[in-house]
Coordinates of C-alpha atoms and ligand atoms in Angstrom, one line a residue:
M457 CA 40.5 -32.7 210.3
T458 CA 42.9 -34.2 212.6
A459 CA 46.8 -34.8 212.0
Q460 CA 47.6 -37.6 210.4
A461 CA 50.5 -39.7 210.4
R462 CA 52.6 -43.5 209.5
I463 CA 54.9 -45.2 211.0
T464 CA 55.6 -48.2 208.9
L465 CA 58.4 -50.9 210.5
H466 CA 59.4 -55.2 209.1
P467 CA 60.7 -57.7 211.5
A468 CA 64.1 -57.6 208.7
F469 CA 64.9 -53.2 209.9
E470 CA 66.7 -54.0 212.5
V471 CA 68.3 -50.9 214.3
G472 CA 70.1 -53.3 217.1
A473 CA 69.7 -54.7 219.9
V474 CA 68.2 -52.4 223.1
D475 CA 71.4 -53.3 225.4
P476 CA 70.0 -53.8 229.5
R477 CA 72.1 -51.1 230.7
L478 CA 70.3 -47.8 228.4
F479 CA 67.5 -48.4 231.8
G480 CA 71.1 -47.2 234.2
S481 CA 70.8 -44.2 236.8
F482 CA 72.2 -43.0 238.8
V483 CA 73.8 -42.2 242.7
E484 CA 75.4 -39.8 243.9
H485 CA 77.4 -38.1 247.2
L486 CA 75.0 -34.7 246.7
G487 CA 72.2 -34.1 248.7
R488 CA 69.7 -36.7 250.0
A489 CA 70.4 -39.4 247.4
V490 CA 72.9 -41.5 249.1
Y491 CA 72.3 -40.3 253.6
T492 CA 68.4 -41.3 253.9
G493 CA 68.0 -41.4 250.5
I494 CA 68.7 -45.4 249.6
F495 CA 70.7 -45.7 253.0
E496 CA 69.5 -44.7 256.9
P497 CA 70.0 -46.9 259.4
D498 CA 66.8 -45.7 261.6
H499 CA 64.2 -45.7 258.9
P500 CA 61.6 -48.5 259.7
T501 CA 63.0 -49.9 256.2
A502 CA 65.8 -50.4 257.1
D503 CA 67.8 -53.8 256.9
A504 CA 70.5 -54.6 259.6
E505 CA 73.4 -52.8 257.9
G506 CA 71.1 -49.5 257.1
W507 CA 69.3 -50.0 253.6
R508 CA 66.6 -48.4 252.9
G509 CA 64.4 -51.7 252.3
D510 CA 61.1 -49.5 250.1
V511 CA 64.0 -48.2 248.1
V512 CA 65.0 -51.3 247.4
A513 CA 61.4 -52.2 246.0
L514 CA 60.7 -49.0 244.4
T515 CA 64.4 -49.8 242.4
R516 CA 63.4 -52.9 241.6
E517 CA 60.1 -52.2 240.8
L518 CA 61.4 -48.4 238.7
G519 CA 63.6 -52.4 236.8
T520 CA 66.6 -50.1 237.0
T521 CA 69.5 -52.3 235.5
V522 CA 73.0 -50.0 236.2
V523 CA 73.9 -47.9 238.4
R524 CA 76.3 -44.8 238.0
Y525 CA 78.4 -43.9 242.0
P526 CA 80.0 -42.1 243.5
G527 CA 79.9 -39.3 241.4
G528 CA 79.0 -36.7 239.3
N529 CA 81.0 -33.8 240.5
F530 CA 81.4 -35.8 244.1
V531 CA 84.0 -38.1 242.3
S532 CA 86.6 -35.0 240.9
N533 CA 87.6 -34.6 245.3
Y534 CA 87.2 -38.4 246.1
R535 CA 89.4 -41.2 248.1
W536 CA 88.3 -44.0 247.7
E537 CA 89.7 -44.9 250.6
D538 CA 88.1 -42.7 252.8
G539 CA 85.2 -45.4 251.7
V540 CA 86.0 -48.4 253.0
G541 CA 87.4 -50.1 255.6
P542 CA 85.6 -50.2 259.2
R543 CA 83.6 -47.4 259.3
E544 CA 84.0 -46.1 262.6
E545 CA 87.7 -45.6 261.3
R546 CA 86.5 -43.3 258.1
P547 CA 87.3 -39.6 258.2
T548 CA 85.2 -36.8 257.9
R549 CA 85.6 -34.6 254.6
V550 CA 84.9 -31.7 253.1
D551 CA 82.6 -32.9 250.5
L552 CA 83.8 -29.4 247.3
A553 CA 81.8 -30.3 244.9
W554 CA 78.3 -29.8 246.7
R555 CA 80.0 -28.4 249.6
S556 CA 79.0 -31.2 252.1
I557 CA 80.1 -33.1 254.6
E558 CA 80.9 -36.0 253.9
P559 CA 81.7 -38.8 256.8
N560 CA 81.6 -42.0 254.0
T561 CA 79.7 -43.8 255.9
V562 CA 78.9 -44.8 252.5
G563 CA 82.0 -46.0 250.4
T564 CA 82.6 -48.5 246.9
D565 CA 82.0 -52.3 249.2
D566 CA 78.6 -50.9 250.6
F567 CA 77.4 -50.0 247.1
V568 CA 78.7 -53.1 246.6
R569 CA 76.7 -54.8 248.1
W570 CA 73.2 -52.5 248.2
C571 CA 73.5 -53.1 244.0
A572 CA 73.4 -56.9 245.0
L573 CA 70.0 -56.2 246.8
A574 CA 68.6 -54.2 244.3
G575 CA 69.9 -56.1 241.4
V576 CA 72.1 -54.3 239.8
E577 CA 75.5 -53.7 237.8
P578 CA 77.8 -50.7 240.0
M579 CA 79.1 -48.3 237.2
I580 CA 81.9 -47.1 239.1
A581 CA 83.6 -43.4 238.8
V582 CA 86.8 -42.4 239.2
N583 CA 88.7 -39.3 240.3
L584 CA 90.6 -38.2 237.4
G585 CA 90.1 -34.3 238.8
T586 CA 92.2 -34.1 241.7
R587 CA 93.7 -37.5 241.6
G588 CA 95.4 -40.0 238.4
A589 CA 95.9 -42.6 236.9
A590 CA 97.8 -45.0 239.8
E591 CA 94.9 -44.3 241.7
A592 CA 92.4 -45.4 239.4
A593 CA 94.6 -48.9 238.7
D594 CA 94.6 -48.8 242.8
L595 CA 90.5 -49.1 243.5
V596 CA 90.7 -51.9 239.9
E597 CA 92.8 -54.0 242.0
Y598 CA 91.1 -53.5 245.7
C599 CA 87.9 -54.7 243.7
N600 CA 88.8 -57.0 241.2
I601 CA 91.6 -59.0 241.7
E602 CA 90.9 -61.9 243.5
G603 CA 93.7 -61.8 246.2
G604 CA 97.2 -61.7 247.0
T605 CA 97.5 -58.8 245.9
T606 CA 97.6 -56.1 248.6
L607 CA 95.1 -54.2 248.0
S608 CA 92.4 -57.4 246.7
D609 CA 94.0 -58.1 250.7
R610 CA 92.8 -55.0 252.4
R611 CA 89.3 -55.7 250.0
R612 CA 89.5 -59.1 251.7
A613 CA 89.8 -58.4 255.4
N614 CA 87.4 -55.4 254.9
G615 CA 84.9 -58.5 254.1
A616 CA 84.2 -58.0 250.6
E617 CA 86.4 -61.9 250.0
Q618 CA 84.8 -62.4 246.7
P619 CA 86.3 -59.9 243.7
H620 CA 83.1 -57.3 242.9
G621 CA 84.3 -57.9 239.8
I622 CA 82.6 -54.1 238.2
R623 CA 82.5 -54.0 234.2
L624 CA 82.0 -50.2 233.4
W625 CA 84.0 -48.0 234.9
C626 CA 83.7 -44.3 234.0
L627 CA 87.8 -42.4 233.4
G628 CA 86.4 -39.2 235.0
N629 CA 83.0 -36.9 235.2
E630 CA 82.0 -33.6 233.2
M631 CA 86.1 -32.7 232.5
D632 CA 85.7 -30.5 230.4
G633 CA 82.9 -28.1 233.3
P634 CA 85.1 -25.2 234.4
W635 CA 83.1 -26.2 237.7
Q636 CA 84.8 -29.5 238.0
I637 CA 87.7 -29.8 240.4
G638 CA 90.2 -30.2 238.7
H639 CA 88.6 -29.3 234.7
R640 CA 91.6 -29.5 231.6
S641 CA 91.0 -28.8 228.8
A642 CA 90.3 -32.3 225.6
A643 CA 94.0 -32.2 225.6
E644 CA 94.6 -32.9 228.7
Y645 CA 92.3 -34.6 229.5
G646 CA 92.2 -36.7 226.6
A647 CA 96.2 -37.6 227.8
L648 CA 95.7 -38.5 231.4
A649 CA 92.3 -40.8 230.4
S650 CA 94.3 -42.8 227.7
Q651 CA 97.1 -43.2 230.5
A652 CA 94.8 -44.0 233.7
A653 CA 92.9 -46.2 230.4
Q654 CA 96.1 -48.7 230.2
A655 CA 96.7 -48.4 233.4
M656 CA 93.5 -49.9 234.4
R657 CA 93.3 -52.5 232.4
R658 CA 97.1 -53.8 232.8
V659 CA 95.1 -54.9 235.7
D660 CA 92.5 -56.4 234.9
P661 CA 92.3 -56.4 230.8
S662 CA 87.7 -57.1 231.0
I663 CA 86.9 -53.6 231.9
E664 CA 84.4 -51.3 229.9
L665 CA 85.8 -48.2 230.0
V666 CA 83.9 -44.4 229.5
A667 CA 86.1 -41.2 228.3
C668 CA 84.3 -38.6 229.3
G669 CA 82.6 -36.4 226.7
S670 CA 81.5 -33.5 226.9
S671 CA 79.0 -31.8 229.9
A672 CA 76.5 -30.4 227.6
R673 CA 75.3 -29.4 223.6
D674 CA 75.7 -25.9 224.7
M675 CA 78.9 -26.1 226.4
A676 CA 81.3 -23.9 223.7
T677 CA 83.8 -27.0 223.1
F678 CA 81.6 -28.9 222.2
G679 CA 81.8 -31.4 218.8
E680 CA 86.3 -30.6 219.1
W681 CA 85.7 -31.4 223.1
E682 CA 84.8 -35.2 221.5
R683 CA 87.5 -35.9 218.8
V684 CA 90.3 -34.6 220.8
V685 CA 89.8 -36.2 224.1
L686 CA 89.1 -39.7 221.4
E687 CA 92.1 -39.0 219.3
H688 CA 94.2 -38.8 222.1
A689 CA 92.0 -41.8 224.0
F690 CA 90.4 -43.7 221.0
D691 CA 92.4 -47.4 221.4
D692 CA 91.9 -47.2 225.1
V693 CA 88.5 -46.7 225.7
D694 CA 84.7 -48.5 224.5
Y695 CA 82.4 -45.0 224.8
I696 CA 82.6 -41.6 225.2
S697 CA 79.9 -40.6 227.8
V698 CA 76.8 -37.5 227.2
H699 CA 75.6 -36.0 230.0
A700 CA 71.7 -34.2 228.9
Y701 CA 69.2 -32.4 230.9
Y702 CA 66.1 -30.5 229.4
Q703 CA 64.2 -27.5 231.7
E704 CA 61.1 -25.9 230.0
R705 CA 62.2 -22.1 230.2
E706 CA 60.3 -18.7 229.7
G707 CA 56.4 -20.8 229.7
D708 CA 57.5 -22.6 225.9
R709 CA 55.8 -25.4 226.5
A710 CA 56.3 -26.0 222.5
S711 CA 59.9 -26.7 222.5
F712 CA 60.0 -28.1 225.8
L713 CA 58.1 -30.9 224.6
A714 CA 60.4 -31.2 221.9
S715 CA 62.8 -32.3 223.8
G716 CA 64.2 -35.1 222.3
A717 CA 64.2 -34.0 218.8
A718 CA 67.9 -31.5 220.6
F719 CA 68.8 -34.9 222.0
E720 CA 68.8 -36.9 219.0
A721 CA 70.6 -34.5 217.3
F722 CA 73.0 -34.2 220.4
L723 CA 73.7 -38.2 220.0
H724 CA 74.1 -38.6 216.3
E725 CA 76.8 -35.3 216.6
V726 CA 78.7 -37.3 219.3
I727 CA 78.8 -40.2 217.1
A728 CA 79.5 -38.5 213.3
T729 CA 82.4 -37.4 215.7
A730 CA 83.1 -39.9 216.7
D731 CA 82.9 -42.3 213.8
A732 CA 85.8 -39.1 211.8
V733 CA 88.0 -39.0 214.3
A734 CA 88.0 -43.7 213.7
A735 CA 88.1 -43.0 209.7
R736 CA 91.2 -41.4 210.5
R737 CA 92.8 -43.7 212.0
H738 CA 91.1 -46.5 209.0
S739 CA 89.4 -48.3 212.1
T740 CA 86.6 -50.0 212.0
K741 CA 86.3 -49.8 215.4
R742 CA 82.6 -48.0 216.5
I743 CA 82.4 -46.5 220.0
R744 CA 79.6 -46.5 221.8
L745 CA 77.5 -43.7 223.4
S746 CA 77.5 -43.8 227.8
V747 CA 74.7 -41.2 228.3
D748 CA 75.2 -41.3 231.7
E749 CA 73.8 -38.7 232.6
W750 CA 70.0 -37.6 231.2
N751 CA 66.5 -35.8 232.5
V752 CA 64.7 -33.2 233.8
W753 CA 66.6 -31.1 235.6
Y754 CA 65.2 -27.2 236.7
I755 CA 68.3 -26.3 236.6
D756 CA 68.1 -22.9 236.4
D757 CA 66.3 -22.6 240.0
F758 CA 69.7 -24.1 241.5
A759 CA 72.2 -21.2 243.5
G760 CA 74.8 -23.1 241.8
E761 CA 77.2 -25.8 243.8
T762 CA 80.2 -22.2 246.0
N763 CA 76.4 -20.6 247.5
L764 CA 75.9 -23.0 249.8
E765 CA 76.5 -23.2 253.5
L766 CA 78.7 -26.5 254.6
R767 CA 76.0 -28.9 256.0
E768 CA 76.0 -32.7 256.0
R769 CA 73.1 -34.6 254.0
P770 CA 71.4 -31.4 252.5
R771 CA 68.1 -31.2 250.4
L772 CA 69.8 -30.2 247.0
I773 CA 68.0 -30.0 243.9
E774 CA 65.2 -32.3 245.3
D775 CA 63.1 -31.5 241.6
V776 CA 58.9 -32.1 242.5
Y777 CA 57.6 -33.4 238.8
S778 CA 54.9 -32.5 236.3
A779 CA 52.9 -34.7 234.4
L780 CA 54.3 -32.3 232.1
D781 CA 58.2 -32.9 232.5
A782 CA 56.8 -37.0 233.2
V783 CA 56.4 -37.0 229.6
V784 CA 59.6 -35.9 228.1
V785 CA 61.7 -37.5 230.5
A786 CA 60.1 -40.9 228.6
D787 CA 60.5 -39.0 225.3
L788 CA 63.9 -39.4 225.9
L789 CA 64.0 -42.2 227.0
T790 CA 62.4 -44.2 224.7
T791 CA 64.4 -42.1 221.8
L792 CA 67.6 -43.6 223.1
V793 CA 65.3 -46.8 222.6
R794 CA 64.7 -46.3 219.2
N795 CA 69.4 -45.3 218.8
A796 CA 70.0 -48.7 220.2
D797 CA 72.5 -50.0 218.2
R798 CA 75.1 -47.0 219.1
V799 CA 73.8 -45.9 222.9
G800 CA 75.3 -48.5 224.7
V801 CA 74.1 -47.6 228.5
A802 CA 72.7 -44.6 229.8
C803 CA 71.8 -43.6 233.2
L804 CA 68.8 -41.5 234.3
A805 CA 70.4 -38.7 237.1
Q806 CA 69.4 -39.1 239.5
L807 CA 67.5 -42.3 241.7
V808 CA 66.8 -41.4 244.5
N809 CA 65.7 -37.3 246.0
V810 CA 68.4 -36.0 243.3
I811 CA 66.1 -35.3 240.3
A812 CA 64.5 -38.4 240.4
P813 CA 61.9 -40.7 240.2
I814 CA 62.1 -41.8 244.1
M815 CA 61.4 -40.6 246.7
T816 CA 61.6 -40.8 250.6
E817 CA 61.4 -38.7 253.6
P818 CA 63.6 -39.1 256.5
G819 CA 62.6 -42.0 258.7
G820 CA 58.6 -41.7 256.7
E821 CA 57.5 -43.0 253.0
A822 CA 59.2 -43.6 249.8
W823 CA 57.4 -42.6 246.9
R824 CA 56.6 -42.2 242.9
Q825 CA 57.4 -39.1 241.3
T826 CA 55.3 -39.2 237.6
T827 CA 58.5 -39.7 236.4
F828 CA 58.6 -42.7 237.6
A829 CA 55.9 -44.6 235.4
P830 CA 57.3 -44.9 231.6
I831 CA 60.3 -45.1 233.2
A832 CA 59.9 -48.5 234.5
L833 CA 57.1 -49.2 231.7
L834 CA 59.5 -49.3 228.4
A835 CA 62.5 -50.3 231.3
R836 CA 59.6 -54.1 231.3
H837 CA 58.5 -53.9 227.8
A838 CA 61.1 -52.1 225.8
R839 CA 63.3 -55.6 225.6
G840 CA 64.0 -57.1 222.9
T841 CA 65.4 -56.0 219.2
A842 CA 64.4 -52.6 218.7
L843 CA 63.4 -51.9 215.2
D844 CA 63.5 -49.3 212.4
A845 CA 60.0 -47.4 212.9
R846 CA 60.2 -44.7 209.5
L847 CA 57.7 -42.8 210.1
D848 CA 56.3 -39.9 208.3
S849 CA 54.7 -37.3 210.4
P850 CA 53.6 -33.8 211.1
R851 CA 56.2 -30.9 212.1
L852 CA 55.7 -28.8 214.3
T853 CA 58.0 -25.0 214.9
T854 CA 59.8 -25.2 217.4
A855 CA 61.5 -21.4 218.5
R856 CA 64.3 -23.2 220.7
H857 CA 64.9 -26.0 218.2
D858 CA 63.1 -25.0 214.3
E859 CA 61.4 -27.7 213.0
V860 CA 61.2 -30.9 214.5
D861 CA 58.9 -33.7 213.9
A862 CA 55.6 -33.6 216.3
L863 CA 55.8 -37.6 216.9
S864 CA 59.0 -40.0 217.9
A865 CA 58.9 -43.4 217.6
A866 CA 60.6 -46.1 218.9
V867 CA 59.0 -50.0 218.2
V868 CA 61.1 -52.9 220.0
W869 CA 60.7 -56.9 218.6
N870 CA 60.1 -58.3 221.9
T871 CA 60.4 -62.3 220.4
E872 CA 60.5 -63.6 224.4
A873 CA 57.6 -62.2 224.2
G874 CA 56.2 -62.1 221.5
E875 CA 55.7 -58.8 221.6
L876 CA 56.0 -55.7 219.3
V877 CA 56.1 -52.6 222.2
L878 CA 55.2 -49.2 220.0
A879 CA 56.6 -46.3 222.5
V880 CA 54.9 -43.1 220.7
T881 CA 55.1 -39.4 222.1
N882 CA 53.0 -36.9 220.8
R883 CA 54.8 -33.5 220.8
A884 CA 51.7 -31.5 219.2
A885 CA 49.1 -30.2 220.9
E886 CA 46.4 -31.6 218.8
P887 CA 45.9 -35.3 218.4
V888 CA 47.2 -36.7 216.0
T889 CA 45.3 -39.8 213.8
T890 CA 47.9 -42.8 213.0
A891 CA 48.5 -45.9 210.7
L892 CA 50.9 -48.4 212.2
D893 CA 52.4 -50.3 209.3
H894 CA 53.5 -53.4 210.9
L895 CA 54.3 -55.2 207.6
G896 CA 55.8 -58.6 207.7
F897 CA 53.9 -59.2 210.9
T898 CA 50.9 -62.0 211.1
H899 CA 48.4 -62.7 214.5
V900 CA 48.2 -59.5 215.5
G901 CA 46.5 -58.9 218.9
L902 CA 46.3 -55.2 221.3
V903 CA 47.7 -56.8 224.3
E904 CA 47.8 -53.6 226.1
A905 CA 47.6 -50.0 225.3
L906 CA 47.9 -46.5 227.8
T907 CA 48.8 -43.0 227.4
L908 CA 50.6 -40.2 229.8
R909 CA 48.9 -37.3 229.1
A910 CA 51.5 -32.8 229.4
D911 CA 49.0 -31.6 231.7
H912 CA 48.7 -27.7 233.3
H913 CA 48.7 -28.6 236.8
G914 CA 52.2 -28.7 237.5
P915 CA 54.7 -30.5 239.9
R916 CA 52.4 -32.5 241.5
R917 CA 53.8 -33.2 245.3
T918 CA 52.3 -35.6 246.8
P919 CA 51.8 -39.7 245.8
A920 CA 48.0 -38.5 245.7
E921 CA 48.2 -35.5 243.1
V922 CA 50.6 -38.3 241.3
A923 CA 48.3 -40.6 241.0
E924 CA 46.0 -39.2 239.7
A925 CA 48.7 -38.4 236.7
A926 CA 49.7 -41.7 236.1
P927 CA 49.0 -43.4 233.0
V928 CA 45.2 -44.5 232.0
R929 CA 44.1 -46.9 228.8
L930 CA 43.9 -45.5 225.4
D931 CA 41.3 -46.6 223.3
G932 CA 40.1 -46.1 220.7
I933 CA 42.7 -49.1 218.9
V934 CA 41.8 -50.5 215.7
V935 CA 43.8 -54.1 215.0
G936 CA 43.7 -55.3 211.1
E937 CA 45.5 -56.4 208.8
G938 CA 49.3 -55.0 208.1
S939 CA 48.3 -51.6 210.9
T940 CA 46.8 -51.0 214.0
A941 CA 44.9 -47.4 213.6
L942 CA 45.6 -45.3 216.8
T943 CA 44.6 -42.1 217.3
L944 CA 47.1 -40.8 220.2
P945 CA 45.7 -37.3 222.5
P946 CA 47.3 -33.9 222.6
E947 CA 51.0 -33.4 224.6
S948 CA 51.5 -37.7 225.0
W949 CA 53.4 -40.3 225.8
S950 CA 52.1 -43.4 224.8
L951 CA 52.3 -47.7 224.8
V952 CA 51.5 -49.9 222.6
R953 CA 51.7 -53.5 223.3
L954 CA 50.2 -55.9 219.9
S955 CA 50.8 -59.5 220.6
A956 CA 52.4 -60.7 217.1
R957 CA 54.6 -63.3 215.2
A958 CA 56.9 -62.7 212.4
Ligands
AHR1207 O1 72.9 -35.1 238.7 C1 74.2 -33.7 238.8 C2 75.3 -32.5 238.1 O2 75.1 -32.9 237.2 C3 76.4 -34.0 238.3 O3 77.1 -34.3 239.6 C4 76.9 -33.7 237.6 O4 78.2 -34.4 236.7 C5 76.1 -32.9 236.5 O5 76.8 -32.3 236.1

């Protein structure tokens, strides 16, 4: 007998609105993300400024809403002034984070123009590694003040007459990590983040600020880091960041497929820590999560940033993804949607070439990796209100994450489209017959059902190989009065769209 599961939902059981910012991404000055990624003046599709048109088109197709920039580790020794003004006057520097040569051909004003082309919101990180509150406030002045001050007038002289109006700002990057230039203790960083936040807000009170949380759940300082940072900066910030990367280790496929369960536990632990700080202060303020780096990353294959040969636009961290990786990525994004009440921003790390859904060849093609399709499907359809999808699922035992649910589901009620959208992962190696009880909904009909199967093919290196791993139609769905029956293939992620009325 196949395993059985039940998902129960009702329009009145709302989790919260799915913020479009959940479908964000990240472009760092790292490897070929910027140079020969989004920017390549000699490319046949490049516009007059040098932006690759094929990459802009794929970014739009991916449904990306917000893009974090310029790092990552890169930001912790970045002087933003190097990247503005006439290109021929910009200095060439050694980037200490990735030991690369940085020509500064692309900087903040350029990136903001690329964002307009790609139809995304910029999210800017300030350097709290080698710099401090003054330089962070200067950058806000340069970007967001209309004019009449030295820095805002410099922006205007550099061609940006209107202020950039950047709302989202990260207060440094992964300051808990010993690899970070300017790494600090939680107390030191918390005090600095608070000072920088206050200075930046005095320039523009409307900005939203993200304090650095832990760079991974397995950091020795995790938990205590968040607590101490928020004890210092609770009143000054809106978000605390979460960074999470997963990979298959030692052929342990079951644990890898259950990465979403570990991810969700991580999110809940950060929320609990932030709420504990709120409780100690008798505050009703709720800090939201900015999951501004998440993905599958075979980080164990990366030799480390200190052993790198000093080069310009090196090929770094260009992971090639499999169908299995795509199922895990889909499950991670499904997990973020399910937690829409507390996750306000999420950025897939990264967008182009570096652990990315979009790959490019210099002078050549741009193509989609296996992870592209499920992200694009969720970004397009998981819009509206996340519902509490009560799950009765078979359980799985994994080596790394103990016992987890075999299924992981998010349901979004998209009132605009009149659609109930179910995203569901089956982490088990066997099919699971599932009843979706949609109590309180009427006129339910099937619009579309797609499924993505993990296989054993391994990394898919060419567009043709990727195409073979594209989501296919999920057959055998029976829509009934009050309940829909479906069988989820083993090791799969599916998206089911049902027309409905509440
Ligand atoms: O996304 C790659 C790197 O991962 C980022 O620069 C850093 O923040 C993280 O460790």
